[in-house]
Short mmCIF file of C-alpha atoms in Angstrom, two decimals:
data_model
loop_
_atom_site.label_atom_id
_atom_site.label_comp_id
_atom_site.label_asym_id
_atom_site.label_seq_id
_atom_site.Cartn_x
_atom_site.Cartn_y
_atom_site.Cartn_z
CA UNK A 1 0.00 0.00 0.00
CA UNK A 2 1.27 3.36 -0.92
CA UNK A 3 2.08 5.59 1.62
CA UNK A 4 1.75 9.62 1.76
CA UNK A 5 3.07 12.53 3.99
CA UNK A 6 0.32 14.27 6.27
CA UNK A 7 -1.98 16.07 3.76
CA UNK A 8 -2.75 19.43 4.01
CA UNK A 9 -5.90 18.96 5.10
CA UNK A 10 -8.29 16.77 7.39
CA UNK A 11 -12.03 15.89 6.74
CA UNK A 12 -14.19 16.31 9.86
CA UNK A 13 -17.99 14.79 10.18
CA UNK A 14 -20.38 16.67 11.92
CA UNK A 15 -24.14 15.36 13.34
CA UNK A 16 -25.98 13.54 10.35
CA UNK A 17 -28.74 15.74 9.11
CA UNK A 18 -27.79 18.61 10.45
CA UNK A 19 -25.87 20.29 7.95
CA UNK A 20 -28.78 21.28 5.89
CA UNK A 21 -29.58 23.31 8.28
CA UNK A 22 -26.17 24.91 9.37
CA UNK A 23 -27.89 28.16 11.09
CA UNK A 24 -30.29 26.25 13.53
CA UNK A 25 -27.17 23.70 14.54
CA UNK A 26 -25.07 27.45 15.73
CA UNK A 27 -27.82 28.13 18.18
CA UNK A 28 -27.81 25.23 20.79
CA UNK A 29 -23.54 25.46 20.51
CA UNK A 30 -23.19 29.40 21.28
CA UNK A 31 -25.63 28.94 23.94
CA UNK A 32 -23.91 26.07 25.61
CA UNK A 33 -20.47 27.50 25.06
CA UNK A 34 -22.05 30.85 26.84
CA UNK A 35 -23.28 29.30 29.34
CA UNK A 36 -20.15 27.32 30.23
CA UNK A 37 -17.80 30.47 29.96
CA UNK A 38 -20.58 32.27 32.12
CA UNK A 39 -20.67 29.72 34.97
CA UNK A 40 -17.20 28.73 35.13
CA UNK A 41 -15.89 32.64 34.94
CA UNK A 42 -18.33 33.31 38.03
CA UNK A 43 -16.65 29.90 39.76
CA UNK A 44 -13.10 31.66 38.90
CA UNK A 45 -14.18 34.69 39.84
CA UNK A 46 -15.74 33.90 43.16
CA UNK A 47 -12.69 31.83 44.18
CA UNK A 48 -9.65 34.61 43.24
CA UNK A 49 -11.60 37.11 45.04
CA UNK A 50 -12.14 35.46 48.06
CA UNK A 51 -9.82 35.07 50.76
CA UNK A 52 -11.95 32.73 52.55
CA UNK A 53 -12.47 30.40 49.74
CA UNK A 54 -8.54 30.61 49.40
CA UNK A 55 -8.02 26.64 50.65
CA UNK A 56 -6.90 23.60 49.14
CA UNK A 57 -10.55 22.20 47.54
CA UNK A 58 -11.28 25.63 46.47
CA UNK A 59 -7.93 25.71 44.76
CA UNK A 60 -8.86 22.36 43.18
CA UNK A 61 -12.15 23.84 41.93
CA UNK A 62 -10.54 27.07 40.33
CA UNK A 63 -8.42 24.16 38.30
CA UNK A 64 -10.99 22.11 37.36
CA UNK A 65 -12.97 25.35 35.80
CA UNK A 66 -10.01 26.15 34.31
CA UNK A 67 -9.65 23.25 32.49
CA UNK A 68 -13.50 23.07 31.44
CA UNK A 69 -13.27 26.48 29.71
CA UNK A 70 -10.05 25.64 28.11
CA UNK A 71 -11.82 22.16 26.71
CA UNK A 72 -14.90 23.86 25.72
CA UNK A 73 -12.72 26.40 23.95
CA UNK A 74 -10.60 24.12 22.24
CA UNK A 75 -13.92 22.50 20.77
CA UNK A 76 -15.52 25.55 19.20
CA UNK A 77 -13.68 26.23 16.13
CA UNK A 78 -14.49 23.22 14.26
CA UNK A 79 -17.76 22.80 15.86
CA UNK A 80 -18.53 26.62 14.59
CA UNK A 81 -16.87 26.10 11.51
CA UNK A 82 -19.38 23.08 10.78
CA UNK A 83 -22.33 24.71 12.25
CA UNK A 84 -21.89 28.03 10.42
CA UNK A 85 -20.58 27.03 6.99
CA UNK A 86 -20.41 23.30 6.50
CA UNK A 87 -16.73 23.50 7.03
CA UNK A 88 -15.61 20.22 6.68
CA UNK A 89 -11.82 20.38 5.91
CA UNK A 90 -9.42 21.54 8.24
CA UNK A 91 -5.84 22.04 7.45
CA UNK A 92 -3.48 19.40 9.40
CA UNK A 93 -1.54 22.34 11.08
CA UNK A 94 -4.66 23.71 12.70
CA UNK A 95 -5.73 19.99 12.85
CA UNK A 96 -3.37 18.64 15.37
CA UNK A 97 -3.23 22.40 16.92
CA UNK A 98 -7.11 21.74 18.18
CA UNK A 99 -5.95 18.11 19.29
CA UNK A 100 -3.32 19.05 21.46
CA UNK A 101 -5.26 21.52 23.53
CA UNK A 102 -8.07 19.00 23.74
CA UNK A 103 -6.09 16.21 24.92
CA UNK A 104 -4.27 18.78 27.40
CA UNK A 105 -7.46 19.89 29.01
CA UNK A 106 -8.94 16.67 28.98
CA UNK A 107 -6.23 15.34 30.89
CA UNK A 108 -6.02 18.21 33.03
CA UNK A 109 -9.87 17.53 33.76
CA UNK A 110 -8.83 14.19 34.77
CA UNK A 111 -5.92 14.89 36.80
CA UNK A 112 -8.08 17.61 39.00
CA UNK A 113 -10.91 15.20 39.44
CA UNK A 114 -8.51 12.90 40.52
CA UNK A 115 -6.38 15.13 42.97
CA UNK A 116 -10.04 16.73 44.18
CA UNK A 117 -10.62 12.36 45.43
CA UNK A 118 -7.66 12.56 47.32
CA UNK A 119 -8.39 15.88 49.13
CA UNK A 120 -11.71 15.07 49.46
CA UNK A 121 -10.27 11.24 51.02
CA UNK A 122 -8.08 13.02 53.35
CA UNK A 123 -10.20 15.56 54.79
CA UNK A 124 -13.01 12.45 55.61
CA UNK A 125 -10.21 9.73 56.65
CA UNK A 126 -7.70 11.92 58.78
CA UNK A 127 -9.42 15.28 59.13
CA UNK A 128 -7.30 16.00 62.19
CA UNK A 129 -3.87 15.85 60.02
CA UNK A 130 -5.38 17.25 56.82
CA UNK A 131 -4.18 20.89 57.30
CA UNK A 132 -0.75 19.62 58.15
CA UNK A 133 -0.73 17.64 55.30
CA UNK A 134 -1.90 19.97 52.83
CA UNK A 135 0.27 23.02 53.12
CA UNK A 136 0.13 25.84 50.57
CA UNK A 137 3.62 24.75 49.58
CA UNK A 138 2.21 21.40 48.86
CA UNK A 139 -0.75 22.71 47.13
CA UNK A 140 1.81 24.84 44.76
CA UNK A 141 3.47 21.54 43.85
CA UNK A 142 0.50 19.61 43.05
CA UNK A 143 -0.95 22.60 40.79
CA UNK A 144 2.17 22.48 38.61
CA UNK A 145 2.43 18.62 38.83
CA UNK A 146 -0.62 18.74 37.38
CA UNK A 147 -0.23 20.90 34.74
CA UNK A 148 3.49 19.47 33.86
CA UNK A 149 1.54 16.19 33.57
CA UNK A 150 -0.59 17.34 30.98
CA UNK A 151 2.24 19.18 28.87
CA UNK A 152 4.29 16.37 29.09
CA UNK A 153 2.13 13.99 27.92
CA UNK A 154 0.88 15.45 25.23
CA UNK A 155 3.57 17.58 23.67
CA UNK A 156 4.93 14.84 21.89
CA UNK A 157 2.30 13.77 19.98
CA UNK A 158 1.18 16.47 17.64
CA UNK A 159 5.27 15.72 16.13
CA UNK A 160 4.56 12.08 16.10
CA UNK A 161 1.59 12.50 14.21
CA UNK A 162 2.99 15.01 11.82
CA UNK A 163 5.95 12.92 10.80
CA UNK A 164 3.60 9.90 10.38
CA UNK A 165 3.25 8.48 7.04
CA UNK A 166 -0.49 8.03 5.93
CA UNK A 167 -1.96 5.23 3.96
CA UNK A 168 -5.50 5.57 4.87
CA UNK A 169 -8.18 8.64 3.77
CA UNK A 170 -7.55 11.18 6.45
CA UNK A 171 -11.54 11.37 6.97
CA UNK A 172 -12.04 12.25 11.15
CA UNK A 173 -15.11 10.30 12.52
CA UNK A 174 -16.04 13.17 14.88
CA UNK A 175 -16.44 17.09 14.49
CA UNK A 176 -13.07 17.97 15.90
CA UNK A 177 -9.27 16.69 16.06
CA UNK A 178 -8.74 13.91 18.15
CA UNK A 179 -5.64 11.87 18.65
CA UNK A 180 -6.86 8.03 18.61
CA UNK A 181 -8.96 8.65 15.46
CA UNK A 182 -5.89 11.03 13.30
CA UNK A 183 -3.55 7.53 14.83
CA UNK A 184 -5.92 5.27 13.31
CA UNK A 185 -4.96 6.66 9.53
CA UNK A 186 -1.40 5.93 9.57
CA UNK A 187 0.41 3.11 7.99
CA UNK A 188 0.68 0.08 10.20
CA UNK A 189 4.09 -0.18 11.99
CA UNK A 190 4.24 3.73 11.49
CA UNK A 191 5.34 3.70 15.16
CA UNK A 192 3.57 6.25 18.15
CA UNK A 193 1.14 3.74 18.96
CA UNK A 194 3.06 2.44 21.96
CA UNK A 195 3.18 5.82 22.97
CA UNK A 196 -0.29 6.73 22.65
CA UNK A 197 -1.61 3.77 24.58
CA UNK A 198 1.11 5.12 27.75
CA UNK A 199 -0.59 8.42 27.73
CA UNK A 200 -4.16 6.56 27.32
CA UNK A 201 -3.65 3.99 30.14
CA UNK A 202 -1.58 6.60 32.34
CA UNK A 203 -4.61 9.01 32.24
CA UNK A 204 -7.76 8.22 31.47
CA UNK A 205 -7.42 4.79 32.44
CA UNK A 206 -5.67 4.95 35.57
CA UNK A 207 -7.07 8.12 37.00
CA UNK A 208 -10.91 6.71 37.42
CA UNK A 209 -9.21 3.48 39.23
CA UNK A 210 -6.99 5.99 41.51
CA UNK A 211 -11.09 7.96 42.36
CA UNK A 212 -12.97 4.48 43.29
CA UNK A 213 -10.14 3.27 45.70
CA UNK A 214 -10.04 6.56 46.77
CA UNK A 215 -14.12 6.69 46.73
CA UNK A 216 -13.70 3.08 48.83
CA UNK A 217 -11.56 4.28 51.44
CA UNK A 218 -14.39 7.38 52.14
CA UNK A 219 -16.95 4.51 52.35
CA UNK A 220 -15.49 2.71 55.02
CA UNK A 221 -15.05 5.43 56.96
CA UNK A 222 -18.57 6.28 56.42
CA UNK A 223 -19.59 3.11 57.77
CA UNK A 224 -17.50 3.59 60.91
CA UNK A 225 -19.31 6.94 61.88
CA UNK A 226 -21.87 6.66 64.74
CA UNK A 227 -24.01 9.44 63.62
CA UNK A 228 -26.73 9.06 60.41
CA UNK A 229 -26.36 12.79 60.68
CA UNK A 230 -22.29 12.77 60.57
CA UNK A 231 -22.65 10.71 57.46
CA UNK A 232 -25.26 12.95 56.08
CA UNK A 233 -22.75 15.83 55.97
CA UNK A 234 -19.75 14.08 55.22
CA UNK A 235 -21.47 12.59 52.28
CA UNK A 236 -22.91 16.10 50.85
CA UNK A 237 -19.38 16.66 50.62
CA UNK A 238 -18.61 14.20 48.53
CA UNK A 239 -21.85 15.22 46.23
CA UNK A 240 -20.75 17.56 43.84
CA UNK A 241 -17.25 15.88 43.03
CA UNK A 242 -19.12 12.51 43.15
CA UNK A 243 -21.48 13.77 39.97
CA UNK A 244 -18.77 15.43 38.60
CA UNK A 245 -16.61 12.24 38.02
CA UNK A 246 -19.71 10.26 36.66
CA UNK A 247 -20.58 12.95 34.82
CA UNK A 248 -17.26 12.90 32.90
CA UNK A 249 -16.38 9.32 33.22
CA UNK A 250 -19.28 7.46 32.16
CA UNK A 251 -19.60 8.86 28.32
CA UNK A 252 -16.07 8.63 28.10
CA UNK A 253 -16.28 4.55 28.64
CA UNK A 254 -19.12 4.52 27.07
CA UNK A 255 -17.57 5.80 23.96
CA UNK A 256 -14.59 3.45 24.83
CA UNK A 257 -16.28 -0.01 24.62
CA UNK A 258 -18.82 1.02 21.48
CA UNK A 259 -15.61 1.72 19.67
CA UNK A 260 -13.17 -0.85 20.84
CA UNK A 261 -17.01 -3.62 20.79
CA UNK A 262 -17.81 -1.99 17.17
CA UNK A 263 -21.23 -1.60 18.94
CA UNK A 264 -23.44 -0.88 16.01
CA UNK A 265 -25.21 2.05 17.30
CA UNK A 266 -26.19 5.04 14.34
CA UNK A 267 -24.12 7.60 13.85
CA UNK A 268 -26.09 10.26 15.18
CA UNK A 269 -26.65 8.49 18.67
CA UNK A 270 -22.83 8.08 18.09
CA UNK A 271 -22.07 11.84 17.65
CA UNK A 272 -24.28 12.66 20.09
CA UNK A 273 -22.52 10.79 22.70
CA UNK A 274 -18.95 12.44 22.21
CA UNK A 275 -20.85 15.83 22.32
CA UNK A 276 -22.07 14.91 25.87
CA UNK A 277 -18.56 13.80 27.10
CA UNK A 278 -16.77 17.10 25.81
CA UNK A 279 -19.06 19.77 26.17
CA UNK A 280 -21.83 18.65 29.16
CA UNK A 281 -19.56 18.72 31.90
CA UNK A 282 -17.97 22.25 30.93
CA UNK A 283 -21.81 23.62 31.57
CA UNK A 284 -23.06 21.27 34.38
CA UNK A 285 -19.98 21.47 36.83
CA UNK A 286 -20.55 24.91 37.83
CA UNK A 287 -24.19 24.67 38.40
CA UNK A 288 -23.17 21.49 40.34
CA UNK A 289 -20.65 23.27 42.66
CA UNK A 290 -22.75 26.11 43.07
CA UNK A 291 -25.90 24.14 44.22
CA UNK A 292 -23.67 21.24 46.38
CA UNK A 293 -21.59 23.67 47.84
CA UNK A 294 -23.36 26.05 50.38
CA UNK A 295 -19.89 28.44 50.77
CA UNK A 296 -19.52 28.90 46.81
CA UNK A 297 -23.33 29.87 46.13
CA UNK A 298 -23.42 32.39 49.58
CA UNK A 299 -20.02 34.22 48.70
CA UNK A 300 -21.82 34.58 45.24
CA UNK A 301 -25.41 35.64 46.20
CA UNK A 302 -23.38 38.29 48.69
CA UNK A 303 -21.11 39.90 46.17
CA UNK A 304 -24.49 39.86 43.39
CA UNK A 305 -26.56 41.46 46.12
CA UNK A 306 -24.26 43.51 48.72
CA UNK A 307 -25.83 44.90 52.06
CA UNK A 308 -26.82 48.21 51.41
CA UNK A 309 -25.33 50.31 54.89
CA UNK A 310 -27.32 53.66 55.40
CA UNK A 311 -29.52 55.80 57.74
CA UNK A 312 -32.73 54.16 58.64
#
């Protein structure tokens, strides 16, 4: 089989049916991406101004909406460029530009979610050590090991990809840039897949085993508490993390078994799916945090409605 360089361009697929009607298709994305960059600013914005949410879960929160507008962001211009104008081709520079970010963010998603279990773990299991423990100098580290680990995951890949030779129709299955599904195009023995299964298996597939035993050792203690009313509380501070990892997790595996199964489900249900797993949890998470979280929503109903101070 004949083998090509990385053409210029790649061929994206949007939601079947929907690009006859391009204009209608814009609505439901602006409004979602709006809505995401609305509630996550507030949750940024709430959190740097402060100084009593200035601790280490709060920290973890500011990360974690960090990481959902950068994913949501990453996602738009191909998802626009569909929507808007049937913009199909992309060129491969841009291409594995929009893949990199996504894979960064996603991982970064991960990696908070996962650091968020721990915090959450120690504060239930040893809440007399946990401030000890969890210094602002160790918070520091784990921010930048955090973001390091993203980087350095993923900065190799957009070079392995672009040396690749290609003996398959670079046609995307999704509407954006993904890594597994540009792989999947190159000529077998091309070399990167090794790689991309490490950063696959030391991410997304290790981080959701690190939350349940993590998850576990908060349910044990759980059981151990006297008090219905202790586990009540402790509990409703697991809640909004708790929906937050399902809510990212689950259509990721999902996706994971239909495509590794060849699950023939239509393409549309398909589509659908990956939409949920990339840009749901971007809009949900803050409305989770806010409603969960009784410190987030009353430092953000005080600075939206301040006392007024005056003569009677």
């Amino acid at each position: 089989m004949n083998s090509t360089s990385m053409a210029p361009t790649f061929l994206l697929v949007g939601m079947p049916g929907l690009s006859a009607v391009p204009s209608w298709w814009t609505i439901p994305l602006i409004t979602v991406y709006l809505l995401s960059a609305l509630g996550n600013g507030t949750i940024l914005w709430i959190i740097a101004v402060e100084p009593t949410l200035h601790r280490p879960m709060y920290f973890f929160l500011f990360l974690l909406s960090v990481s959902d507008v950068g994913l949501a962001t990453a996602l738009m211009p191909t998802l626009l460029g569909l929507a808007l104008a049937n913009a199909q081709a992309v060129p491969a520079s841009a291409c594995l530009l929009q893949m990199f970010f996504v894979h960064v963010f996603s991982v970064m998603e991960s990696s908070v979610l996962l650091t968020m279990a721990f915090d959450r773990a120690l504060a239930i299991c040893y809440p007399l050590h946990y401030p000890r423990l969890l210094t602002n100098d160790v918070i520091t580290k784990i921010g930048l090991a955090v973001i390091f680990r993203c980087l350095g995951l993923h900065l190799p890949l957009p070079f392995l990809l672009a040396h690749m030779p290609y003996c398959r129709p670079q046609v995307l299955t999704h509407s954006y840039c993904l890594h597994p599904d540009m792989a999947r195009m190159a000529c077998p023995g091309a070399g990167g897949a090794v790689y991309s299964l490490f950063v696959v298996l030391s991410a997304m597939g290790l981080d959701p085993l690190l939350i349940f035993l993590s998850y576990g050792l908060i349910g044990k203690v759980l059981r151990g508490l006297g008090s219905s009313e202790d586990r009540w509380k402790a509990g409703q501070a697991c809640a909004a993390h708790l929906s937050a990892v399902l809510l990212f997790y689950v259509p990721m595996i999902l996706l994971a078994l239909i495509d590794r199964l060849r699950v023939p489900i239509p393409q549309p249900a398909h589509t659908l799916l990956s939409y949920v797993h990339f840009l749901i949890p971007p809009l949900i998470n803050p409305i989770l945090y806010s409603v969960k979280m009784k410190e987030i929503r009353e430092r953000i109903l005080k600075r939206l409605h301040p006392r007024k101070v005056g003569c009677a």
